[in-house]
CSV table of N, CA, C and O in Angstrom, one decimal:
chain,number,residue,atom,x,y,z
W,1,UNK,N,-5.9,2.1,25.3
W,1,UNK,CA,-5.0,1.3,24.5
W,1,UNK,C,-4.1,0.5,25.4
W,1,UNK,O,-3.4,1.1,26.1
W,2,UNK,N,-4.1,-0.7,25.4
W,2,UNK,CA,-3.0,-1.4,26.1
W,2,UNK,C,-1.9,-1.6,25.8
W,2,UNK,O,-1.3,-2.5,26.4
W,3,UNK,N,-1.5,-1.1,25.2
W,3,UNK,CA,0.2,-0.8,24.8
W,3,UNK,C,0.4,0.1,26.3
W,3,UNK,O,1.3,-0.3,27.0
W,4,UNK,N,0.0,1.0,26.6
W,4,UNK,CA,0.4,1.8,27.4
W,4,UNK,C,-0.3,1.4,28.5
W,4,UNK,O,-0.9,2.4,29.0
W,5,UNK,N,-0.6,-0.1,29.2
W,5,UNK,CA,-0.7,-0.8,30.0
W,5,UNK,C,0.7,-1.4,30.4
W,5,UNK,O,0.9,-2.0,31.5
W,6,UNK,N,1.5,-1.4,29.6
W,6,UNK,CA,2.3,-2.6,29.4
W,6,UNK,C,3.4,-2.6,31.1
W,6,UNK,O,4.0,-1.5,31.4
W,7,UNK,N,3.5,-3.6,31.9
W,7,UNK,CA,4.2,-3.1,32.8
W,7,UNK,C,5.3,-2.1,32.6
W,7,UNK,O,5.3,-1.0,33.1
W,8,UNK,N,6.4,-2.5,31.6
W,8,UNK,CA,7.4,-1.5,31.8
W,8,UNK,C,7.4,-0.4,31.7
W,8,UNK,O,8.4,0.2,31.9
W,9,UNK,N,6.0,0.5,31.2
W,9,UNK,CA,5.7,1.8,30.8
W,9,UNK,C,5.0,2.4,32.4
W,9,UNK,O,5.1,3.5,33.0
W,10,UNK,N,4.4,1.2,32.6
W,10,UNK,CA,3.7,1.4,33.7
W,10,UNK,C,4.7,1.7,34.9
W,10,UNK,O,4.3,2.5,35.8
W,11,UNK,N,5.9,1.1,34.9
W,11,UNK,CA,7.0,1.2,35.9
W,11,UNK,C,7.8,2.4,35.7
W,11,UNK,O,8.2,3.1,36.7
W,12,UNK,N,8.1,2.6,34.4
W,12,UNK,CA,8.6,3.7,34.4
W,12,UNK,C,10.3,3.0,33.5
W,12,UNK,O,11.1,3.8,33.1
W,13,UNK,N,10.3,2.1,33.5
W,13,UNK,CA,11.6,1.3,33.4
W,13,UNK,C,11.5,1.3,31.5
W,13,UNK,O,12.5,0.9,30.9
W,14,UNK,N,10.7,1.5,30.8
W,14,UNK,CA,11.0,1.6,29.3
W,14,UNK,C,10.5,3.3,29.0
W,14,UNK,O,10.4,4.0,30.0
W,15,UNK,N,10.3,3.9,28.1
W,15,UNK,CA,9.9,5.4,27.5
W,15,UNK,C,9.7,4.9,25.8
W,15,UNK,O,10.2,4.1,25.0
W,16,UNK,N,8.5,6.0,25.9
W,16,UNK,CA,8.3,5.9,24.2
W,16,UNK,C,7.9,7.1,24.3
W,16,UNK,O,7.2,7.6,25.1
W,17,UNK,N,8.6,7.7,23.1
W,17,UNK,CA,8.8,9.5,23.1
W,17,UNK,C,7.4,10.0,22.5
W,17,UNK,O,7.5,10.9,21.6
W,18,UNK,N,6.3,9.6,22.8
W,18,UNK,CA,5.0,10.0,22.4
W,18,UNK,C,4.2,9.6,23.8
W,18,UNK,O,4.8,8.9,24.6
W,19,UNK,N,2.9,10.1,24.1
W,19,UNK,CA,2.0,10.0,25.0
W,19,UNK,C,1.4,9.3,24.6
W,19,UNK,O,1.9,8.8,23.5
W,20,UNK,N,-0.4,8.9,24.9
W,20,UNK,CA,-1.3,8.4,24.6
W,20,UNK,C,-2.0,9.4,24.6
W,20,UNK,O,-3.1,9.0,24.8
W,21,UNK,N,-2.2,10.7,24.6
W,21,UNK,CA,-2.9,11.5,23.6
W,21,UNK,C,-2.1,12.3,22.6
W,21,UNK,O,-2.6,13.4,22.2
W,22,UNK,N,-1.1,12.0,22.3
W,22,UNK,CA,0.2,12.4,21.1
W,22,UNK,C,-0.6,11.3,20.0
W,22,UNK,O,-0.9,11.7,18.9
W,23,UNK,N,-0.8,10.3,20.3
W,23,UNK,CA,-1.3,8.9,19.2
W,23,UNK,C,-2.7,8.8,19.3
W,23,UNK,O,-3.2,8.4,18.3
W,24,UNK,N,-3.7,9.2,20.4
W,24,UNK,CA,-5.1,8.7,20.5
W,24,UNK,C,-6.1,8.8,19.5
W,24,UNK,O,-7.0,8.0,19.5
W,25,UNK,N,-5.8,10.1,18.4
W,25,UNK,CA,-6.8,10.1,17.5
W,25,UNK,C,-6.5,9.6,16.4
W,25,UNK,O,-7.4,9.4,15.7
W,26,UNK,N,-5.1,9.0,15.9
W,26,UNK,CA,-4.7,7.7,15.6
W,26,UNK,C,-5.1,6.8,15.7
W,26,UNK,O,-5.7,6.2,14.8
W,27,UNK,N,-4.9,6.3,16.8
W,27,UNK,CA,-5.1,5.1,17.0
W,27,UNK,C,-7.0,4.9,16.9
W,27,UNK,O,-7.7,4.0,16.3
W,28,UNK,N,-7.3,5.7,17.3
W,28,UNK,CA,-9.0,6.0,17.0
W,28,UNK,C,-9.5,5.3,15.7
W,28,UNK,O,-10.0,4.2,15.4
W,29,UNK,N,-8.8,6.6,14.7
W,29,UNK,CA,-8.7,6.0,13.7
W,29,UNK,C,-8.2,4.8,12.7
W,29,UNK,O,-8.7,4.8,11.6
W,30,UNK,N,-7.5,4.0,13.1
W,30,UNK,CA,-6.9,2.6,12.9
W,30,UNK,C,-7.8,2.0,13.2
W,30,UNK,O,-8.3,1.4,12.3
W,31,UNK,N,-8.4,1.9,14.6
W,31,UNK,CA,-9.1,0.8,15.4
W,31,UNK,C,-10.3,0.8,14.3
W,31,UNK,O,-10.6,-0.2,13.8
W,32,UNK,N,-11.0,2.2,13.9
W,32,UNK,CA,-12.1,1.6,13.2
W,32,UNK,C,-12.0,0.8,11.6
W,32,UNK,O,-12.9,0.2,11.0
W,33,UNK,N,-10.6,1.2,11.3
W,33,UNK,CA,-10.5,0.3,9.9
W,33,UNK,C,-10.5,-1.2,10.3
W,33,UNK,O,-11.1,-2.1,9.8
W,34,UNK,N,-9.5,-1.3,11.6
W,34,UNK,CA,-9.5,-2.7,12.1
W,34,UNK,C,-10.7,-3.9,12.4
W,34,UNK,O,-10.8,-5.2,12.3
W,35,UNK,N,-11.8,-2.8,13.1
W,35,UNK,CA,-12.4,-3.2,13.2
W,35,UNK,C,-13.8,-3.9,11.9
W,35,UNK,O,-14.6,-4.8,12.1
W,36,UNK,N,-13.6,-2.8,10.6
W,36,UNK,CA,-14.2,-3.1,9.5
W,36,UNK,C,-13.6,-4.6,8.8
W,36,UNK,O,-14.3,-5.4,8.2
W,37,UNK,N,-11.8,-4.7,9.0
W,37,UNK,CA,-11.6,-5.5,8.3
W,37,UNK,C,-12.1,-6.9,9.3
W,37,UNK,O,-12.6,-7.9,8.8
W,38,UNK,N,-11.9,-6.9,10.4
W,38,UNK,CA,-12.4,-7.9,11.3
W,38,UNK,C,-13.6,-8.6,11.5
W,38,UNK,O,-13.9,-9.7,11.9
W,39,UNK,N,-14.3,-7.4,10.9
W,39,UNK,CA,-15.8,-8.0,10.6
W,39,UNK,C,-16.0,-8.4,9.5
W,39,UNK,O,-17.0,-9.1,9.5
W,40,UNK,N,-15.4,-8.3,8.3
W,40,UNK,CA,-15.5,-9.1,7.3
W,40,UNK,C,-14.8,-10.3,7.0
W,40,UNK,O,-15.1,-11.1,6.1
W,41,UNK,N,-13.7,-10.3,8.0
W,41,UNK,CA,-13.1,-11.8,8.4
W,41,UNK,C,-13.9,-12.3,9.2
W,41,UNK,O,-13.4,-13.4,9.5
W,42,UNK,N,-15.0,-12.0,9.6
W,42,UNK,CA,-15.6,-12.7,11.0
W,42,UNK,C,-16.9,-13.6,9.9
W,42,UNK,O,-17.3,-14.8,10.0
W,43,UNK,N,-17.2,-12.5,8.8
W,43,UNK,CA,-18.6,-12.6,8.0
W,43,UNK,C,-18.3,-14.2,7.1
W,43,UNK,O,-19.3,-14.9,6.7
W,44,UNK,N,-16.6,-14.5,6.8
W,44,UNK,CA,-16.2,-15.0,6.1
W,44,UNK,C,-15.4,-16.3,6.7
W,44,UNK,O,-14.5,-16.8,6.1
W,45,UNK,N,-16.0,-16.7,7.8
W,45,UNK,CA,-15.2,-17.8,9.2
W,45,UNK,C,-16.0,-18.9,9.1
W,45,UNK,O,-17.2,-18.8,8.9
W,46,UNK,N,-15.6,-19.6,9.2
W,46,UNK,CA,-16.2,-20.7,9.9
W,46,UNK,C,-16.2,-21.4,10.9
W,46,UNK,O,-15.5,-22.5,10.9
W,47,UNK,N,-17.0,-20.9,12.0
W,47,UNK,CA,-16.6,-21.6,13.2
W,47,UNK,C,-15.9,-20.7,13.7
W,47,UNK,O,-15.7,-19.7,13.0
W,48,UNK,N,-15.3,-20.7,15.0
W,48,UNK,CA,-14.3,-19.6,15.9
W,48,UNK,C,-13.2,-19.3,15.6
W,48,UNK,O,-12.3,-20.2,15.7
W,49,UNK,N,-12.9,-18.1,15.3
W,49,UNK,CA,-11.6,-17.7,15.4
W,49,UNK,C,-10.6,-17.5,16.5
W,49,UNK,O,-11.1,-16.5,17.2
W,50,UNK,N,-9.4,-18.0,17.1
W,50,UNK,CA,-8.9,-17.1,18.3
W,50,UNK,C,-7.5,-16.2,17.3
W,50,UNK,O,-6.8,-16.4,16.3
W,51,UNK,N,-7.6,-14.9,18.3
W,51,UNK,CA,-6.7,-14.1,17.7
W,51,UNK,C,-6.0,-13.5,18.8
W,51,UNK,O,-6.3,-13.6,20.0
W,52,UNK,N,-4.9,-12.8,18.2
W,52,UNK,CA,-3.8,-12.4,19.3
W,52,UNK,C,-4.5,-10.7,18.7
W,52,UNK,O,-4.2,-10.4,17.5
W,53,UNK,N,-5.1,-9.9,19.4
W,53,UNK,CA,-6.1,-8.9,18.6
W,53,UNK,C,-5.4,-7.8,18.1
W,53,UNK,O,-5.7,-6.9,17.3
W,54,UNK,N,-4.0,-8.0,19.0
W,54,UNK,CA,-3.1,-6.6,18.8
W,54,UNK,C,-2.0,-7.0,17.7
W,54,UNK,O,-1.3,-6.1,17.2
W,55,UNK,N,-1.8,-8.2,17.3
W,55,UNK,CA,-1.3,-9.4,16.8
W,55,UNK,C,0.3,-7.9,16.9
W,55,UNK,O,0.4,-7.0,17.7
W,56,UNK,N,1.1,-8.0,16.1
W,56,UNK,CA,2.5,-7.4,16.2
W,56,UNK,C,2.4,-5.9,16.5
W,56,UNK,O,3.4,-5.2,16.7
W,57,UNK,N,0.7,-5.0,16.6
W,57,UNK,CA,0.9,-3.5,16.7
W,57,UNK,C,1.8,-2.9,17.9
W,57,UNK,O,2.2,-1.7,18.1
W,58,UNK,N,2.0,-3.8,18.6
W,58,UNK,CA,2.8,-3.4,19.9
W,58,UNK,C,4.5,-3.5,19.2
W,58,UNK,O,5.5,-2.8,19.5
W,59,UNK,N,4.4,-4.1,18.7
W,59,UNK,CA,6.0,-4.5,18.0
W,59,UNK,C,6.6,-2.8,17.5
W,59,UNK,O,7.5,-2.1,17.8
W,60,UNK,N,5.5,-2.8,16.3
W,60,UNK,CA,5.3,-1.1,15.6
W,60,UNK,C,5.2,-0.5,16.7
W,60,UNK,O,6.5,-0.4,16.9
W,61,UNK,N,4.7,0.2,17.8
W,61,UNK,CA,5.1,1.5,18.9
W,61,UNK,C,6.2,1.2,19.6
W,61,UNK,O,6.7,2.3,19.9
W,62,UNK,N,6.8,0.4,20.0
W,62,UNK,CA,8.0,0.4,20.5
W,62,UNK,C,8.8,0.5,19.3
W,62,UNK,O,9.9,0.8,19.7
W,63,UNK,N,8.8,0.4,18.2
W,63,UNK,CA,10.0,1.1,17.3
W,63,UNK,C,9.8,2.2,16.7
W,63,UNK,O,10.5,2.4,15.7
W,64,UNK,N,8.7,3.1,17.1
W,64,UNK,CA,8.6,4.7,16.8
W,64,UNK,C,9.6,5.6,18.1
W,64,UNK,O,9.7,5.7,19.3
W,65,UNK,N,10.2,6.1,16.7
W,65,UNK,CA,11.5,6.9,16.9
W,65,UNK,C,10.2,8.7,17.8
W,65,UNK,O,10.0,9.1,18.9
W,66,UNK,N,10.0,9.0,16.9
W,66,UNK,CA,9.0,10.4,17.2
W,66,UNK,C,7.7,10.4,16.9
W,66,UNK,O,7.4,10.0,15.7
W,67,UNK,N,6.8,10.7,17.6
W,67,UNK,CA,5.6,11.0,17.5
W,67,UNK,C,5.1,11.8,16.0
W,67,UNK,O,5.4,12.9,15.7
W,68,UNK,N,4.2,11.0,15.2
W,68,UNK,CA,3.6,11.5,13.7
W,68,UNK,C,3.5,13.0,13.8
W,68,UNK,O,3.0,13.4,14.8
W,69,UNK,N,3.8,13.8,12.8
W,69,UNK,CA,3.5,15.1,12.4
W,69,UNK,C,3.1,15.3,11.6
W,69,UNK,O,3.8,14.8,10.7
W,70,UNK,N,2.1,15.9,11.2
W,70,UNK,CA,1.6,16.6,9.5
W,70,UNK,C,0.8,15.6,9.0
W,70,UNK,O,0.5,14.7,9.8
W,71,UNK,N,0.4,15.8,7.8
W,71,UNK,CA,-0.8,14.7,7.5
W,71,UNK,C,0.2,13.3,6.3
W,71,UNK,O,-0.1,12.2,5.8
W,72,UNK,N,1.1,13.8,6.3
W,72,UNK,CA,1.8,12.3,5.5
W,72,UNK,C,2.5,11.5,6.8
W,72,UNK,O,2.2,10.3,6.7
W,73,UNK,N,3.1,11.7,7.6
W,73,UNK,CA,3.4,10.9,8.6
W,73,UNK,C,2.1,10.4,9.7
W,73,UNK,O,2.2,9.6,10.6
W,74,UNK,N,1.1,11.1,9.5
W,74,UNK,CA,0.0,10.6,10.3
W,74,UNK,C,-0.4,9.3,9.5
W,74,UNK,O,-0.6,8.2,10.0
W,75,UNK,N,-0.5,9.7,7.9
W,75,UNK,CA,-1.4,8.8,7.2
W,75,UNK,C,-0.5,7.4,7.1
W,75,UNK,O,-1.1,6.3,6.8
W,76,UNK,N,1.0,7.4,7.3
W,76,UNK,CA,1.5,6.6,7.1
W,76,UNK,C,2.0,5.6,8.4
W,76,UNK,O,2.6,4.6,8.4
W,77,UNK,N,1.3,6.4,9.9
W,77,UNK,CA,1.4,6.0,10.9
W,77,UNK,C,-0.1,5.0,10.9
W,77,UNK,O,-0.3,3.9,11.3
W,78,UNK,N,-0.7,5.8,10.3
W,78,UNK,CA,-2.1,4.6,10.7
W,78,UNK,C,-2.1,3.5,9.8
W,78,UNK,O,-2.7,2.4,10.1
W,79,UNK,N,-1.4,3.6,8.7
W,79,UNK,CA,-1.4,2.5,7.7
W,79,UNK,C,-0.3,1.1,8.2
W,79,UNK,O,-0.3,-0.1,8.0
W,80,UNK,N,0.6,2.1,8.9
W,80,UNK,CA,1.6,0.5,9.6
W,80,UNK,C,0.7,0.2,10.7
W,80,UNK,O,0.4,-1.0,10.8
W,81,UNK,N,0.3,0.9,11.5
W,81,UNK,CA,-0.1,0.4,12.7
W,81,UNK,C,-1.8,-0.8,12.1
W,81,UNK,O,-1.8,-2.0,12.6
W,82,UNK,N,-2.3,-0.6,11.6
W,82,UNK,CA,-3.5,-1.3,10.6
W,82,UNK,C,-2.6,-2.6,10.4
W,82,UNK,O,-2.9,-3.7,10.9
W,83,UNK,N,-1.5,-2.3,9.4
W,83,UNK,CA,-0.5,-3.5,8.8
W,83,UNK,C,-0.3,-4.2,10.2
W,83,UNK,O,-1.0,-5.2,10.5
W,84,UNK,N,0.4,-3.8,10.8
W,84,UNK,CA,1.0,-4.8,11.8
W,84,UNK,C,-0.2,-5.3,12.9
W,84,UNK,O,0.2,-6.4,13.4
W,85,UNK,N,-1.5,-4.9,13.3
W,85,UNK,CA,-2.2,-5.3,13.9
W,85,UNK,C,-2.7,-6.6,13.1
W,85,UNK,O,-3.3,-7.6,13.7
W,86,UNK,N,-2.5,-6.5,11.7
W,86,UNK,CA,-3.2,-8.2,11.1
W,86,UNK,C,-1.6,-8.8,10.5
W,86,UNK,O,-1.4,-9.4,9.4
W,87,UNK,N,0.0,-8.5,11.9
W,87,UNK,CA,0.8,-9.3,11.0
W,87,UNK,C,1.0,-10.1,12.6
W,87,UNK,O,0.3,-9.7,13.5
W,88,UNK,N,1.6,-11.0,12.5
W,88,UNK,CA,2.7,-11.9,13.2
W,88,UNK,C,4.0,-12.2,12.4
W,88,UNK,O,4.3,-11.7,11.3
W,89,UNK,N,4.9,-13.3,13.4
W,89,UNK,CA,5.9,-13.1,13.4
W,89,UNK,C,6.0,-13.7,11.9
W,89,UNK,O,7.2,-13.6,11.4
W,90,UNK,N,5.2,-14.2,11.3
W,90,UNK,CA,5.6,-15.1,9.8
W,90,UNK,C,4.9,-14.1,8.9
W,90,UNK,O,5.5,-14.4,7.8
W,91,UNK,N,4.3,-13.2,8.6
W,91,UNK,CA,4.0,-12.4,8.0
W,91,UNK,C,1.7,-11.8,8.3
W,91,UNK,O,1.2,-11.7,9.4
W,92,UNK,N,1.1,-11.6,7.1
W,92,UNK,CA,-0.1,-11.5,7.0
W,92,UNK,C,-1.0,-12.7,8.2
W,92,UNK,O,-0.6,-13.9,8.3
W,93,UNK,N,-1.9,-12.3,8.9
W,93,UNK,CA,-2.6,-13.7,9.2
W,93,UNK,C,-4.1,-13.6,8.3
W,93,UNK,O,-4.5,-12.6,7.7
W,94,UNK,N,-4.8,-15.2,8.5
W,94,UNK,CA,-5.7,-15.3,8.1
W,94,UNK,C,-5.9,-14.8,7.1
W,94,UNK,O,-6.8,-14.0,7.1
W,95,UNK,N,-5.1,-15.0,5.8
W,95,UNK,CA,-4.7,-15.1,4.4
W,95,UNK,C,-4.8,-13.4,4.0
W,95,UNK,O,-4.8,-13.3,2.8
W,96,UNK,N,-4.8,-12.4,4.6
W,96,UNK,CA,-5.4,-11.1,4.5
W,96,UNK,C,-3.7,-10.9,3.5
W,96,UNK,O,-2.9,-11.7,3.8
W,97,UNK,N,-3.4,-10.2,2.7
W,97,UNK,CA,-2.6,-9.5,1.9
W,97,UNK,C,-2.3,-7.7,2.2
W,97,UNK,O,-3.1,-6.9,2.5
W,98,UNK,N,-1.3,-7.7,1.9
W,98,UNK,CA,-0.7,-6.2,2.1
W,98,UNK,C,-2.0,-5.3,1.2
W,98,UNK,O,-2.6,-4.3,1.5
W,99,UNK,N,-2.1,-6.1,-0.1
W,99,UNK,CA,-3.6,-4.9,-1.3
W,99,UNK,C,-4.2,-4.7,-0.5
W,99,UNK,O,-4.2,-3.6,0.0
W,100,UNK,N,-5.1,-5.5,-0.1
W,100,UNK,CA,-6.6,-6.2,0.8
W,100,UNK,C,-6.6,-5.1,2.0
W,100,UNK,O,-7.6,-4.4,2.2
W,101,UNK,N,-5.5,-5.0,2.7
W,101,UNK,CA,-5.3,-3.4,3.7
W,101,UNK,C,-5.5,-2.5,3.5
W,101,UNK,O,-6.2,-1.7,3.9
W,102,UNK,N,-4.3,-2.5,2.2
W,102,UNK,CA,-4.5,-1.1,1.6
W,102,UNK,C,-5.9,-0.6,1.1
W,102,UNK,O,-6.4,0.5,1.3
W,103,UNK,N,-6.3,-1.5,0.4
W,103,UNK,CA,-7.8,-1.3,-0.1
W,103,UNK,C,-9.1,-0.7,0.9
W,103,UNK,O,-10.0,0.1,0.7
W,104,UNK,N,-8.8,-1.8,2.2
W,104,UNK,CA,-9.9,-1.2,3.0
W,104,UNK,C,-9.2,0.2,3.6
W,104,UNK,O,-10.0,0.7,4.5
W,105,UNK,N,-8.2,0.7,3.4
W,105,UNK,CA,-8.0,1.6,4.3
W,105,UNK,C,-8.5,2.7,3.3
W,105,UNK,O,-9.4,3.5,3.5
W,106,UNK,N,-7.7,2.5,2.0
W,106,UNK,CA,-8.3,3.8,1.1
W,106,UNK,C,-10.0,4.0,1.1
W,106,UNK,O,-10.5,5.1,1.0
W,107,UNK,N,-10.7,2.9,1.1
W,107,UNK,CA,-12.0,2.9,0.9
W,107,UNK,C,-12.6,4.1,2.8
W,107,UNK,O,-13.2,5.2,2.8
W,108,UNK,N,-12.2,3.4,3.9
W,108,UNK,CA,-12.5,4.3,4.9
W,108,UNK,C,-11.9,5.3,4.6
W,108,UNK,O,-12.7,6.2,4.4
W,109,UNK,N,-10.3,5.8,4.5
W,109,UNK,CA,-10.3,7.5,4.2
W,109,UNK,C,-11.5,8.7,2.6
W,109,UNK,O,-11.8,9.9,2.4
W,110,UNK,N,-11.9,7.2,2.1
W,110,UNK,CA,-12.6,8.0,0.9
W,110,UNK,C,-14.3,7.9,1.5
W,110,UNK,O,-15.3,8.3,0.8
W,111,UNK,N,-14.3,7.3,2.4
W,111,UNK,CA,-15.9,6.9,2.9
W,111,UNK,C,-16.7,6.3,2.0
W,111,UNK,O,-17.9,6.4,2.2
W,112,UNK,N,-16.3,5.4,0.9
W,112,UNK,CA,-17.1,4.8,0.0
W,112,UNK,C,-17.1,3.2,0.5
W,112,UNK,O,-16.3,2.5,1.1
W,113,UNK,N,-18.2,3.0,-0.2
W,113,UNK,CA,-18.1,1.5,0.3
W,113,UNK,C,-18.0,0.7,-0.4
W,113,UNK,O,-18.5,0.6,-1.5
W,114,UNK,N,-16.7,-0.3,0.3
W,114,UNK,CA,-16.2,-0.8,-1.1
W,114,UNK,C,-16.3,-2.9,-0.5
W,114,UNK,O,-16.0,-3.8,-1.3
């Protein structure tokens, strides 16, 4: 994960009170909804897209206070981290809506295809 590339972590000069295997199966899990929603943005393009790929999820771990516990703060860790990977600084990109997340996310935690 390149969040935890980032020089200042790498220096030693910032802290985020979680590791990268405190979040890894997290983030595991995010990356493949991300990647479902990206492929159906991709199915639905015309011509090239450029994207900033992490678009604000770096924004989201630098303001996690403590590392997720239990299964409602996990579920609610992967649902912002998902959100903020399709936000910037003006809100949603490439017309995607807060439902439209939500939707693909419930559809991967229920494994149905939606």
């Amino acid at each position: 994960m390149s969040f935890f590339n980032h020089i200042s972590l790498r220096h030693g000069w910032r802290k985020v009170p979680f590791g990268r295997r405190d979040i890894e199966e997290l983030t595991q899990c995010a990356s493949e909804i991300v990647v479902k929603i990206r492929s159906s943005l991709d199915a639905r393009a015309k011509g090239i897209i450029l994207r900033k790929l992490s678009g604000s999820s770096h924004d989201y771990l630098w303001g996690i206070q403590h590392p997720p516990k239990g299964s409602s703060q996990t579920s609610k860790f992967i649902r912002k981290l998902v959100h903020a990977t399709f936000q910037d600084a003006t809100g949603y990109v490439e017309g995607l809506t807060e439902a439209e997340i939500d939707n693909e996310i419930k559809c991967y935690i229920s494994g149905s295809k939606c």
